[in-house]
Every structure is written in structure tokens, then in C-alpha cells.
Amino acid sequence: MGAAVPTRLFRRDAWGWAMPESVPVRCPACRREHVYTAPSYPCACGAPTAPRLDPATAPSVAARRAWDDEWISVPCTACGRLGQWPHPELGCSCGTVLRIPVAVPPPSGSGMPSPGDGMRSAGTGMHDRVRSPVAGPESPAHRPAFQPRAIRTARDAVTVAALYLRWLGYRDIRRADQRPPNGIGLAAHGLLAQVDPTVRPAAPRDVECLWLTAMTESADCVYFSLAGYTDDARARANALGIPLFVLDLAGVPQPVNDHADTLDAEGAPEPGPRPRDRRS
């Protein structure tokens, strides 16, 4: 297992907060290199708060998910409040969900930097194929910044997916008429989405069933998974043109294939008839 490179760069934002440029990590499954920036969350006092990452420790694979184990206490560097926030995670383009190590807070009075020093980021980073829609410069001009919502329950996962679809420009989002084999189905004008909040990676049958249902309704489709995708599921989705997203616990859908990258960058297509490529 490859370890993260122990390097950390910082810059200052317009308000003087220290913002981490990057924390390099390597996926232990496919050995791809990524650059990760921890998301920040608003403390009750108004200051942005983010966990301090440990660049010297290798990331681990989040194979088994348990809601109670997915939260960490992060102190606000402005007022000292402890907040409960999702453990930092990164969705690799190979489908593996990586848990990013968090630095252990130094003892009080040790003279070492406090747990949040240098990590008061006002935004999220961009790395390889995993991009956050929170980043304003990457969003089309007609869309405001996406506002994430922390995922604690399966209902939260469905809510985040619906909010994200609305942010992309889809309208009339509702519960789908047909219930998928796994997870929850959402529908919008010209789109069918499946949200899988289970703790198992999505399989080829899952994406195929979604594609077949969408084809009968002459709609596009998109898949959201909390636990990622198997290799076969990603290959099948790529062949069928299905955008795949991983939902991290911070509430930011992460694109994991080219089709998802395109949807994230361009948003919902303009209404009206357009050619469709239906492959079997």
C-alpha cells in the first residue's frame, strides 16, 4: 500500500484564512495518484472549520460502512467548539472509496499547531477525476455554487441527490413511479436517477436495470451510490453512457466516470428533442 506524500502547501484566501493547496494520496487498489483537499464546514460562530489531514499515513479503503463510525470531532480554531463532521473521503475513479487519515490533535500546551491551523478552507479542492461541485469557478455561470448537506441517513442521501440534480438544472424532481431493485428512484423531466444508499458497491445488474427502465421511458439516467461500484458495473455504465457518482458523507456527489464529468460540467441538457444513442 502506497503512502501519501508528506507534503502540504498553503495559501491565504481573501479573508486571511490559511487554505491547504493539496494533500497527495494514492489509491491502494489501482495506485492512481490524487490530490485531496478537506472540505470545510461552518462553525456556529461563522468561521470555516476543516479537519487536519495526516499526509504521512496511507489512506484506507472504506469497505464496510457504519453510520456511527463515519463522524469525527473537529474543533473550531476561532472559538474552540467541537463539531461533528463526516470523516474525509475520496472516491477514486476506479470505484474505490478511500478514507483519508486525519491527524491526531497535539497535546495541549505542546507548542504544536492546533488541530485546525492552516485548514480553514473556504472551498473544496479539485483532484484527478474527483471534482466537487462546490467549486464556483468550475460551475457554469448560470448556476450558483452547490450547497452540500451532510449525509447521516439513507434519506439524507436521497435528499442530496435530489438537490444536486436540481443544481444541475433538472426540474420537477419527484419519486420515480417504478421502484428500482435497490435503493430509491428519482425522476425529473427527461431523466431517471437511482440513489443507492446501501453499504455494498453497485453491480452491473443495477446499472443495467436502470438503463433499461430509462430506455422504456425515453429518458436519460444517472446513478448515485454511497459505496461505489464494482469494476464490471463501471465498465457496463461506460458502455451504456450512464453517469456514475459516489456520494461522500459531506454531501458532495463525486463524478467517477467521463459521463459524470460531462454532466457535472455542463449541467442538464436544454429541453426539447435531441438525438439519443441507445446501445445494448
PDB file of C-alpha atoms in Angstrom:
ATOM      1  CA  MET A   1       0.000   0.000   0.000  1.00  0.00           C
ATOM      2  CA  GLY A   2       1.439   3.318  -1.019  1.00  0.00           C
ATOM      3  CA  ALA A   3       1.553   6.125   1.467  1.00  0.00           C
ATOM      4  CA  ALA A   4       0.610   9.714   0.938  1.00  0.00           C
ATOM      5  CA  VAL A   5       3.458  12.051   0.162  1.00  0.00           C
ATOM      6  CA  PRO A   6       4.177  14.056   3.341  1.00  0.00           C
ATOM      7  CA  THR A   7       3.815  17.432   1.659  1.00  0.00           C
ATOM      8  CA  ARG A   8       1.391  20.268   2.424  1.00  0.00           C
ATOM      9  CA  LEU A   9       1.215  23.690   0.791  1.00  0.00           C
ATOM     10  CA  PHE A  10      -0.796  26.643   1.962  1.00  0.00           C
ATOM     11  CA  ARG A  11      -2.118  29.936   0.637  1.00  0.00           C
ATOM     12  CA  ARG A  12      -4.338  32.651   2.047  1.00  0.00           C
ATOM     13  CA  ASP A  13      -7.840  33.494   0.942  1.00  0.00           C
ATOM     14  CA  ALA A  14      -9.369  36.970   0.770  1.00  0.00           C
ATOM     15  CA  TRP A  15     -10.278  36.853   4.475  1.00  0.00           C
ATOM     16  CA  GLY A  16      -6.812  35.759   5.593  1.00  0.00           C
ATOM     17  CA  TRP A  17      -7.740  32.153   6.334  1.00  0.00           C
ATOM     18  CA  ALA A  18      -4.958  29.654   5.652  1.00  0.00           C
ATOM     19  CA  MET A  19      -6.077  27.317   2.883  1.00  0.00           C
ATOM     20  CA  PRO A  20      -4.344  23.998   2.125  1.00  0.00           C
ATOM     21  CA  GLU A  21      -3.337  23.705  -1.518  1.00  0.00           C
ATOM     22  CA  SER A  22      -3.108  19.922  -1.637  1.00  0.00           C
ATOM     23  CA  VAL A  23      -2.610  16.656   0.178  1.00  0.00           C
ATOM     24  CA  PRO A  24      -1.463  13.941  -2.264  1.00  0.00           C
ATOM     25  CA  VAL A  25      -2.878  10.442  -1.708  1.00  0.00           C
ATOM     26  CA  ARG A  26      -2.509   7.190  -3.623  1.00  0.00           C
ATOM     27  CA  CYS A  27      -5.310   4.694  -4.111  1.00  0.00           C
ATOM     28  CA  PRO A  28      -4.153   1.306  -2.717  1.00  0.00           C
ATOM     29  CA  ALA A  29      -6.393  -0.539  -5.190  1.00  0.00           C
ATOM     30  CA  CYS A  30      -5.308   0.935  -8.552  1.00  0.00           C
ATOM     31  CA  ARG A  31      -2.261   3.008  -7.473  1.00  0.00           C
ATOM     32  CA  ARG A  32      -3.657   6.198  -9.011  1.00  0.00           C
ATOM     33  CA  GLU A  33      -2.361   9.435  -7.539  1.00  0.00           C
ATOM     34  CA  HIS A  34      -4.898  12.026  -6.401  1.00  0.00           C
ATOM     35  CA  VAL A  35      -4.787  15.430  -4.772  1.00  0.00           C
ATOM     36  CA  TYR A  36      -7.297  15.913  -1.973  1.00  0.00           C
ATOM     37  CA  THR A  37      -8.408  18.978  -0.033  1.00  0.00           C
ATOM     38  CA  ALA A  38     -10.591  18.547   3.031  1.00  0.00           C
ATOM     39  CA  PRO A  39     -13.969  20.302   2.794  1.00  0.00           C
ATOM     40  CA  SER A  40     -14.715  22.994   5.346  1.00  0.00           C
ATOM     41  CA  TYR A  41     -17.895  23.374   7.373  1.00  0.00           C
ATOM     42  CA  PRO A  42     -19.375  26.451   9.015  1.00  0.00           C
ATOM     43  CA  CYS A  43     -18.979  26.588  12.782  1.00  0.00           C
ATOM     44  CA  ALA A  44     -21.759  28.154  14.849  1.00  0.00           C
ATOM     45  CA  CYS A  45     -19.518  31.193  15.258  1.00  0.00           C
ATOM     46  CA  GLY A  46     -19.337  31.588  11.472  1.00  0.00           C
ATOM     47  CA  ALA A  47     -15.716  30.517  10.967  1.00  0.00           C
ATOM     48  CA  PRO A  48     -14.975  27.789   8.388  1.00  0.00           C
ATOM     49  CA  THR A  49     -13.704  24.614  10.048  1.00  0.00           C
ATOM     50  CA  ALA A  50     -11.979  21.618   8.485  1.00  0.00           C
ATOM     51  CA  PRO A  51     -10.227  18.524   9.851  1.00  0.00           C
ATOM     52  CA  ARG A  52      -6.462  18.464   9.821  1.00  0.00           C
ATOM     53  CA  LEU A  53      -5.279  15.690   7.497  1.00  0.00           C
ATOM     54  CA  ASP A  54      -2.358  13.365   8.125  1.00  0.00           C
ATOM     55  CA  PRO A  55      -0.260  13.326   4.918  1.00  0.00           C
ATOM     56  CA  ALA A  56       2.218  10.788   6.327  1.00  0.00           C
ATOM     57  CA  THR A  57      -0.386   7.999   6.680  1.00  0.00           C
ATOM     58  CA  ALA A  58      -1.737   5.973   3.765  1.00  0.00           C
ATOM     59  CA  PRO A  59      -5.484   6.118   3.055  1.00  0.00           C
ATOM     60  CA  SER A  60      -7.635   3.091   3.831  1.00  0.00           C
ATOM     61  CA  VAL A  61     -10.415   1.535   1.782  1.00  0.00           C
ATOM     62  CA  ALA A  62     -13.907   2.147   3.169  1.00  0.00           C
ATOM     63  CA  ALA A  63     -15.118  -1.413   2.547  1.00  0.00           C
ATOM     64  CA  ARG A  64     -17.716  -1.586   5.309  1.00  0.00           C
ATOM     65  CA  ARG A  65     -19.861   1.413   6.185  1.00  0.00           C
ATOM     66  CA  ALA A  66     -21.392   2.089   9.591  1.00  0.00           C
ATOM     67  CA  TRP A  67     -23.100   5.410  10.263  1.00  0.00           C
ATOM     68  CA  ASP A  68     -21.783   5.684  13.822  1.00  0.00           C
ATOM     69  CA  ASP A  69     -18.158   5.279  12.670  1.00  0.00           C
ATOM     70  CA  GLU A  70     -18.275   7.889   9.907  1.00  0.00           C
ATOM     71  CA  TRP A  71     -18.131  11.023  12.081  1.00  0.00           C
ATOM     72  CA  ILE A  72     -15.224  12.818  13.736  1.00  0.00           C
ATOM     73  CA  SER A  73     -14.954  15.693  16.184  1.00  0.00           C
ATOM     74  CA  VAL A  74     -13.323  18.779  14.673  1.00  0.00           C
ATOM     75  CA  PRO A  75     -12.509  21.813  16.850  1.00  0.00           C
ATOM     76  CA  CYS A  76     -13.093  25.308  15.519  1.00  0.00           C
ATOM     77  CA  THR A  77      -9.839  27.250  15.565  1.00  0.00           C
ATOM     78  CA  ALA A  78     -11.710  30.516  16.118  1.00  0.00           C
ATOM     79  CA  CYS A  79     -13.895  29.668  19.140  1.00  0.00           C
ATOM     80  CA  GLY A  80     -12.828  26.164  20.167  1.00  0.00           C
ATOM     81  CA  ARG A  81     -16.230  24.499  19.694  1.00  0.00           C
ATOM     82  CA  LEU A  82     -16.202  20.803  18.823  1.00  0.00           C
ATOM     83  CA  GLY A  83     -18.320  19.982  15.792  1.00  0.00           C
ATOM     84  CA  GLN A  84     -19.315  16.563  14.465  1.00  0.00           C
ATOM     85  CA  TRP A  85     -18.453  16.335  10.762  1.00  0.00           C
ATOM     86  CA  PRO A  86     -18.099  13.500   8.216  1.00  0.00           C
ATOM     87  CA  HIS A  87     -14.757  11.724   8.060  1.00  0.00           C
ATOM     88  CA  PRO A  88     -12.849  12.924   4.952  1.00  0.00           C
ATOM     89  CA  GLU A  89     -13.333  10.580   1.998  1.00  0.00           C
ATOM     90  CA  LEU A  90     -12.332  10.484  -1.664  1.00  0.00           C
ATOM     91  CA  GLY A  91     -13.952   8.491  -4.456  1.00  0.00           C
ATOM     92  CA  CYS A  92     -11.239   7.134  -6.762  1.00  0.00           C
ATOM     93  CA  SER A  93     -12.025   6.812 -10.465  1.00  0.00           C
ATOM     94  CA  CYS A  94     -11.519   3.041 -10.099  1.00  0.00           C
ATOM     95  CA  GLY A  95     -14.614   2.966  -7.894  1.00  0.00           C
ATOM     96  CA  THR A  96     -12.824   2.566  -4.557  1.00  0.00           C
ATOM     97  CA  VAL A  97     -13.898   4.839  -1.722  1.00  0.00           C
ATOM     98  CA  LEU A  98     -10.843   5.989   0.248  1.00  0.00           C
ATOM     99  CA  ARG A  99     -10.908   7.164   3.835  1.00  0.00           C
ATOM    100  CA  ILE A 100      -8.374   9.965   4.261  1.00  0.00           C
ATOM    101  CA  PRO A 101      -6.366   9.815   7.523  1.00  0.00           C
ATOM    102  CA  VAL A 102      -6.909  12.626   9.996  1.00  0.00           C
ATOM    103  CA  ALA A 103      -4.082  13.917  12.191  1.00  0.00           C
ATOM    104  CA  VAL A 104      -4.355  13.277  15.915  1.00  0.00           C
ATOM    105  CA  PRO A 105      -4.678  16.584  17.826  1.00  0.00           C
ATOM    106  CA  PRO A 106      -1.445  17.504  19.664  1.00  0.00           C
ATOM    107  CA  PRO A 107      -1.429  17.642  23.469  1.00  0.00           C
ATOM    108  CA  SER A 108      -2.477  20.933  24.990  1.00  0.00           C
ATOM    109  CA  GLY A 109       0.450  23.274  25.633  1.00  0.00           C
ATOM    110  CA  SER A 110       2.797  21.301  23.375  1.00  0.00           C
ATOM    111  CA  GLY A 111       3.504  24.325  21.201  1.00  0.00           C
ATOM    112  CA  MET A 112       2.428  22.407  18.091  1.00  0.00           C
ATOM    113  CA  PRO A 113      -0.173  23.859  15.723  1.00  0.00           C
ATOM    114  CA  SER A 114      -3.781  23.437  16.828  1.00  0.00           C
ATOM    115  CA  PRO A 115      -5.901  20.777  15.045  1.00  0.00           C
ATOM    116  CA  GLY A 116      -7.385  23.206  12.570  1.00  0.00           C
ATOM    117  CA  ASP A 117      -4.447  25.558  11.896  1.00  0.00           C
ATOM    118  CA  GLY A 118      -3.918  26.041   8.216  1.00  0.00           C
ATOM    119  CA  MET A 119      -7.028  24.073   7.349  1.00  0.00           C
ATOM    120  CA  ARG A 120      -9.699  26.765   7.398  1.00  0.00           C
ATOM    121  CA  SER A 121     -10.584  26.237   3.767  1.00  0.00           C
ATOM    122  CA  ALA A 122     -13.411  28.279   2.283  1.00  0.00           C
ATOM    123  CA  GLY A 123     -13.879  25.801  -0.546  1.00  0.00           C
ATOM    124  CA  THR A 124     -13.045  22.292  -1.763  1.00  0.00           C
ATOM    125  CA  GLY A 125     -10.206  21.070  -3.885  1.00  0.00           C
ATOM    126  CA  MET A 126     -10.035  19.527  -7.334  1.00  0.00           C
ATOM    127  CA  HIS A 127      -8.225  16.267  -7.876  1.00  0.00           C
ATOM    128  CA  ASP A 128      -7.889  13.930 -10.854  1.00  0.00           C
ATOM    129  CA  ARG A 129     -11.423  12.965 -11.858  1.00  0.00           C
ATOM    130  CA  VAL A 130     -12.962  13.634  -8.474  1.00  0.00           C
ATOM    131  CA  ARG A 131     -14.308  17.188  -8.508  1.00  0.00           C
ATOM    132  CA  SER A 132     -16.557  18.999  -6.127  1.00  0.00           C
ATOM    133  CA  PRO A 133     -19.494  20.987  -7.493  1.00  0.00           C
ATOM    134  CA  VAL A 134     -18.968  23.406  -4.630  1.00  0.00           C
ATOM    135  CA  ALA A 135     -16.088  24.984  -6.555  1.00  0.00           C
ATOM    136  CA  GLY A 136     -17.624  28.098  -8.021  1.00  0.00           C
ATOM    137  CA  PRO A 137     -15.105  28.702 -10.849  1.00  0.00           C
ATOM    138  CA  GLU A 138     -15.874  25.256 -12.268  1.00  0.00           C
ATOM    139  CA  SER A 139     -19.650  25.790 -12.297  1.00  0.00           C
ATOM    140  CA  PRO A 140     -21.427  27.305 -15.324  1.00  0.00           C
ATOM    141  CA  ALA A 141     -22.165  30.990 -14.897  1.00  0.00           C
ATOM    142  CA  HIS A 142     -25.907  30.427 -14.720  1.00  0.00           C
ATOM    143  CA  ARG A 143     -25.608  28.088 -11.725  1.00  0.00           C
ATOM    144  CA  PRO A 144     -24.894  29.209  -8.156  1.00  0.00           C
ATOM    145  CA  ALA A 145     -22.494  27.214  -6.003  1.00  0.00           C
ATOM    146  CA  PHE A 146     -23.867  23.851  -4.919  1.00  0.00           C
ATOM    147  CA  GLN A 147     -24.608  23.731  -1.201  1.00  0.00           C
ATOM    148  CA  PRO A 148     -23.818  20.265   0.231  1.00  0.00           C
ATOM    149  CA  ARG A 149     -25.760  18.655   3.057  1.00  0.00           C
ATOM    150  CA  ALA A 150     -24.090  16.121   5.367  1.00  0.00           C
ATOM    151  CA  ILE A 151     -25.323  12.555   4.869  1.00  0.00           C
ATOM    152  CA  ARG A 152     -26.245  10.733   8.071  1.00  0.00           C
ATOM    153  CA  THR A 153     -29.134   8.549   6.893  1.00  0.00           C
ATOM    154  CA  ALA A 154     -30.416   6.960   3.701  1.00  0.00           C
ATOM    155  CA  ARG A 155     -32.991   9.733   3.439  1.00  0.00           C
ATOM    156  CA  ASP A 156     -30.163  12.293   3.521  1.00  0.00           C
ATOM    157  CA  ALA A 157     -28.527  10.522   0.570  1.00  0.00           C
ATOM    158  CA  VAL A 158     -31.735  10.798  -1.470  1.00  0.00           C
ATOM    159  CA  THR A 159     -32.098  14.459  -0.488  1.00  0.00           C
ATOM    160  CA  VAL A 160     -28.529  15.264  -1.576  1.00  0.00           C
ATOM    161  CA  ALA A 161     -29.059  13.542  -4.925  1.00  0.00           C
ATOM    162  CA  ALA A 162     -32.287  15.493  -5.495  1.00  0.00           C
ATOM    163  CA  LEU A 163     -30.625  18.799  -4.568  1.00  0.00           C
ATOM    164  CA  TYR A 164     -27.710  18.041  -6.856  1.00  0.00           C
ATOM    165  CA  LEU A 165     -30.000  17.232  -9.785  1.00  0.00           C
ATOM    166  CA  ARG A 166     -31.842  20.495  -9.194  1.00  0.00           C
ATOM    167  CA  TRP A 167     -28.479  22.297  -9.112  1.00  0.00           C
ATOM    168  CA  LEU A 168     -27.635  20.740 -12.472  1.00  0.00           C
ATOM    169  CA  GLY A 169     -30.795  22.262 -13.899  1.00  0.00           C
ATOM    170  CA  TYR A 170     -33.333  19.426 -13.780  1.00  0.00           C
ATOM    171  CA  ARG A 171     -36.846  20.386 -12.774  1.00  0.00           C
ATOM    172  CA  ASP A 172     -39.932  18.663 -11.376  1.00  0.00           C
ATOM    173  CA  ILE A 173     -37.833  16.201  -9.382  1.00  0.00           C
ATOM    174  CA  ARG A 174     -40.042  13.571  -7.731  1.00  0.00           C
ATOM    175  CA  ARG A 175     -40.073   9.944  -6.604  1.00  0.00           C
ATOM    176  CA  ALA A 176     -39.957   7.642  -9.636  1.00  0.00           C
ATOM    177  CA  ASP A 177     -43.070   5.650 -10.477  1.00  0.00           C
ATOM    178  CA  GLN A 178     -41.152   2.382 -10.721  1.00  0.00           C
ATOM    179  CA  ARG A 179     -39.145   1.272  -7.711  1.00  0.00           C
ATOM    180  CA  PRO A 180     -35.627   0.057  -8.621  1.00  0.00           C
ATOM    181  CA  PRO A 181     -34.322  -3.320  -7.385  1.00  0.00           C
ATOM    182  CA  ASN A 182     -32.012  -1.478  -4.964  1.00  0.00           C
ATOM    183  CA  GLY A 183     -32.208   1.982  -3.461  1.00  0.00           C
ATOM    184  CA  ILE A 184     -34.599   4.786  -4.345  1.00  0.00           C
ATOM    185  CA  GLY A 185     -35.638   6.022  -7.774  1.00  0.00           C
ATOM    186  CA  LEU A 186     -35.939   9.710  -8.630  1.00  0.00           C
ATOM    187  CA  ALA A 187     -37.438  11.168 -11.787  1.00  0.00           C
ATOM    188  CA  ALA A 188     -37.275  14.541 -13.499  1.00  0.00           C
ATOM    189  CA  HIS A 189     -38.176  15.807 -16.946  1.00  0.00           C
ATOM    190  CA  GLY A 190     -36.159  13.611 -19.316  1.00  0.00           C
ATOM    191  CA  LEU A 191     -34.203  11.897 -16.532  1.00  0.00           C
ATOM    192  CA  LEU A 192     -34.366   8.828 -14.308  1.00  0.00           C
ATOM    193  CA  ALA A 193     -31.977   8.588 -11.353  1.00  0.00           C
ATOM    194  CA  GLN A 194     -31.211   5.815  -8.907  1.00  0.00           C
ATOM    195  CA  VAL A 195     -29.867   6.502  -5.421  1.00  0.00           C
ATOM    196  CA  ASP A 196     -28.263   3.507  -3.704  1.00  0.00           C
ATOM    197  CA  PRO A 197     -27.568   4.275  -0.015  1.00  0.00           C
ATOM    198  CA  THR A 198     -26.604   0.682   0.844  1.00  0.00           C
ATOM    199  CA  VAL A 199     -23.143  -0.380   2.035  1.00  0.00           C
ATOM    200  CA  ARG A 200     -22.378  -2.617  -0.962  1.00  0.00           C
ATOM    201  CA  PRO A 201     -20.893  -1.412  -4.271  1.00  0.00           C
ATOM    202  CA  ALA A 202     -23.343  -1.244  -7.162  1.00  0.00           C
ATOM    203  CA  ALA A 203     -23.208  -4.255  -9.509  1.00  0.00           C
ATOM    204  CA  PRO A 204     -23.629  -4.478 -13.320  1.00  0.00           C
ATOM    205  CA  ARG A 205     -27.219  -5.641 -12.911  1.00  0.00           C
ATOM    206  CA  ASP A 206     -28.035  -2.443 -11.008  1.00  0.00           C
ATOM    207  CA  VAL A 207     -26.861  -0.126 -13.785  1.00  0.00           C
ATOM    208  CA  GLU A 208     -28.392  -2.319 -16.492  1.00  0.00           C
ATOM    209  CA  CYS A 209     -31.806  -2.289 -14.807  1.00  0.00           C
ATOM    210  CA  LEU A 210     -31.651   1.482 -14.511  1.00  0.00           C
ATOM    211  CA  TRP A 211     -30.694   1.833 -18.187  1.00  0.00           C
ATOM    212  CA  LEU A 212     -33.482  -0.491 -19.350  1.00  0.00           C
ATOM    213  CA  THR A 213     -36.100   1.350 -17.298  1.00  0.00           C
ATOM    214  CA  ALA A 214     -34.892   4.717 -18.592  1.00  0.00           C
ATOM    215  CA  MET A 215     -34.934   3.419 -22.170  1.00  0.00           C
ATOM    216  CA  THR A 216     -38.607   2.421 -21.886  1.00  0.00           C
ATOM    217  CA  GLU A 217     -39.383   5.981 -20.752  1.00  0.00           C
ATOM    218  CA  SER A 218     -37.168   7.628 -23.422  1.00  0.00           C
ATOM    219  CA  ALA A 219     -35.167   9.293 -20.661  1.00  0.00           C
ATOM    220  CA  ASP A 220     -31.535   9.695 -19.695  1.00  0.00           C
ATOM    221  CA  CYS A 221     -30.334   8.103 -16.472  1.00  0.00           C
ATOM    222  CA  VAL A 222     -27.780   8.693 -13.726  1.00  0.00           C
ATOM    223  CA  TYR A 223     -26.662   6.551 -10.792  1.00  0.00           C
ATOM    224  CA  PHE A 224     -25.696   7.710  -7.278  1.00  0.00           C
ATOM    225  CA  SER A 225     -24.027   5.219  -4.934  1.00  0.00           C
ATOM    226  CA  LEU A 226     -22.809   5.600  -1.381  1.00  0.00           C
ATOM    227  CA  ALA A 227     -20.389   2.633  -1.522  1.00  0.00           C
ATOM    228  CA  GLY A 228     -19.050   2.958  -5.063  1.00  0.00           C
ATOM    229  CA  TYR A 229     -19.157   0.491  -7.954  1.00  0.00           C
ATOM    230  CA  THR A 230     -17.629  -2.821  -8.954  1.00  0.00           C
ATOM    231  CA  ASP A 231     -15.238  -2.880 -11.918  1.00  0.00           C
ATOM    232  CA  ASP A 232     -17.837  -4.640 -14.067  1.00  0.00           C
ATOM    233  CA  ALA A 233     -20.501  -2.098 -13.120  1.00  0.00           C
ATOM    234  CA  ARG A 234     -18.252   0.797 -14.152  1.00  0.00           C
ATOM    235  CA  ALA A 235     -17.396  -0.889 -17.454  1.00  0.00           C
ATOM    236  CA  ARG A 236     -21.064  -1.532 -18.191  1.00  0.00           C
ATOM    237  CA  ALA A 237     -22.040   2.036 -17.304  1.00  0.00           C
ATOM    238  CA  ASN A 238     -19.310   3.415 -19.561  1.00  0.00           C
ATOM    239  CA  ALA A 239     -20.587   1.297 -22.449  1.00  0.00           C
ATOM    240  CA  LEU A 240     -24.181   2.412 -21.890  1.00  0.00           C
ATOM    241  CA  GLY A 241     -23.310   6.079 -21.329  1.00  0.00           C
ATOM    242  CA  ILE A 242     -24.537   6.232 -17.727  1.00  0.00           C
ATOM    243  CA  PRO A 243     -23.031   8.917 -15.447  1.00  0.00           C
ATOM    244  CA  LEU A 244     -21.851   7.430 -12.147  1.00  0.00           C
ATOM    245  CA  PHE A 245     -21.486   9.434  -8.953  1.00  0.00           C
ATOM    246  CA  VAL A 246     -20.277   8.490  -5.474  1.00  0.00           C
ATOM    247  CA  LEU A 247     -21.972  10.272  -2.575  1.00  0.00           C
ATOM    248  CA  ASP A 248     -19.477  11.235   0.104  1.00  0.00           C
ATOM    249  CA  LEU A 249     -20.709  11.832   3.628  1.00  0.00           C
ATOM    250  CA  ALA A 250     -20.066  15.546   3.319  1.00  0.00           C
ATOM    251  CA  GLY A 251     -22.941  15.618   0.831  1.00  0.00           C
ATOM    252  CA  VAL A 252     -20.993  16.244  -2.378  1.00  0.00           C
ATOM    253  CA  PRO A 253     -21.657  13.910  -5.344  1.00  0.00           C
ATOM    254  CA  GLN A 254     -18.298  12.966  -6.856  1.00  0.00           C
ATOM    255  CA  PRO A 255     -18.103  12.027 -10.577  1.00  0.00           C
ATOM    256  CA  VAL A 256     -16.330   8.697 -11.178  1.00  0.00           C
ATOM    257  CA  ASN A 257     -16.530   8.372 -14.981  1.00  0.00           C
ATOM    258  CA  ASP A 258     -16.325  10.624 -18.031  1.00  0.00           C
ATOM    259  CA  HIS A 259     -20.090  10.764 -18.474  1.00  0.00           C
ATOM    260  CA  ALA A 260     -20.465  12.077 -14.926  1.00  0.00           C
ATOM    261  CA  ASP A 261     -17.687  14.620 -15.512  1.00  0.00           C
ATOM    262  CA  THR A 262     -19.548  15.944 -18.537  1.00  0.00           C
ATOM    263  CA  LEU A 263     -22.865  16.158 -16.706  1.00  0.00           C
ATOM    264  CA  ASP A 264     -21.235  17.893 -13.745  1.00  0.00           C
ATOM    265  CA  ALA A 265     -19.553  20.457 -16.023  1.00  0.00           C
ATOM    266  CA  GLU A 266     -22.380  21.115 -18.483  1.00  0.00           C
ATOM    267  CA  GLY A 267     -25.485  20.564 -16.343  1.00  0.00           C
ATOM    268  CA  ALA A 268     -28.885  19.409 -17.547  1.00  0.00           C
ATOM    269  CA  PRO A 269     -29.404  19.477 -21.325  1.00  0.00           C
ATOM    270  CA  GLU A 270     -31.657  22.071 -22.831  1.00  0.00           C
ATOM    271  CA  PRO A 271     -35.294  20.915 -23.097  1.00  0.00           C
ATOM    272  CA  GLY A 272     -36.540  19.740 -26.441  1.00  0.00           C
ATOM    273  CA  PRO A 273     -35.984  16.808 -28.802  1.00  0.00           C
ATOM    274  CA  ARG A 274     -32.432  15.671 -29.299  1.00  0.00           C
ATOM    275  CA  PRO A 275     -30.756  12.571 -30.724  1.00  0.00           C
ATOM    276  CA  ARG A 276     -30.327   9.633 -28.415  1.00  0.00           C
ATOM    277  CA  ASP A 277     -27.721   6.891 -28.534  1.00  0.00           C
ATOM    278  CA  ARG A 278     -29.261   3.754 -27.128  1.00  0.00           C
ATOM    279  CA  ARG A 279     -26.745   0.936 -27.030  1.00  0.00           C
ATOM    280  CA  SER A 280     -27.401  -2.582 -25.877  1.00  0.00           C
TER     281      SER A 280
END
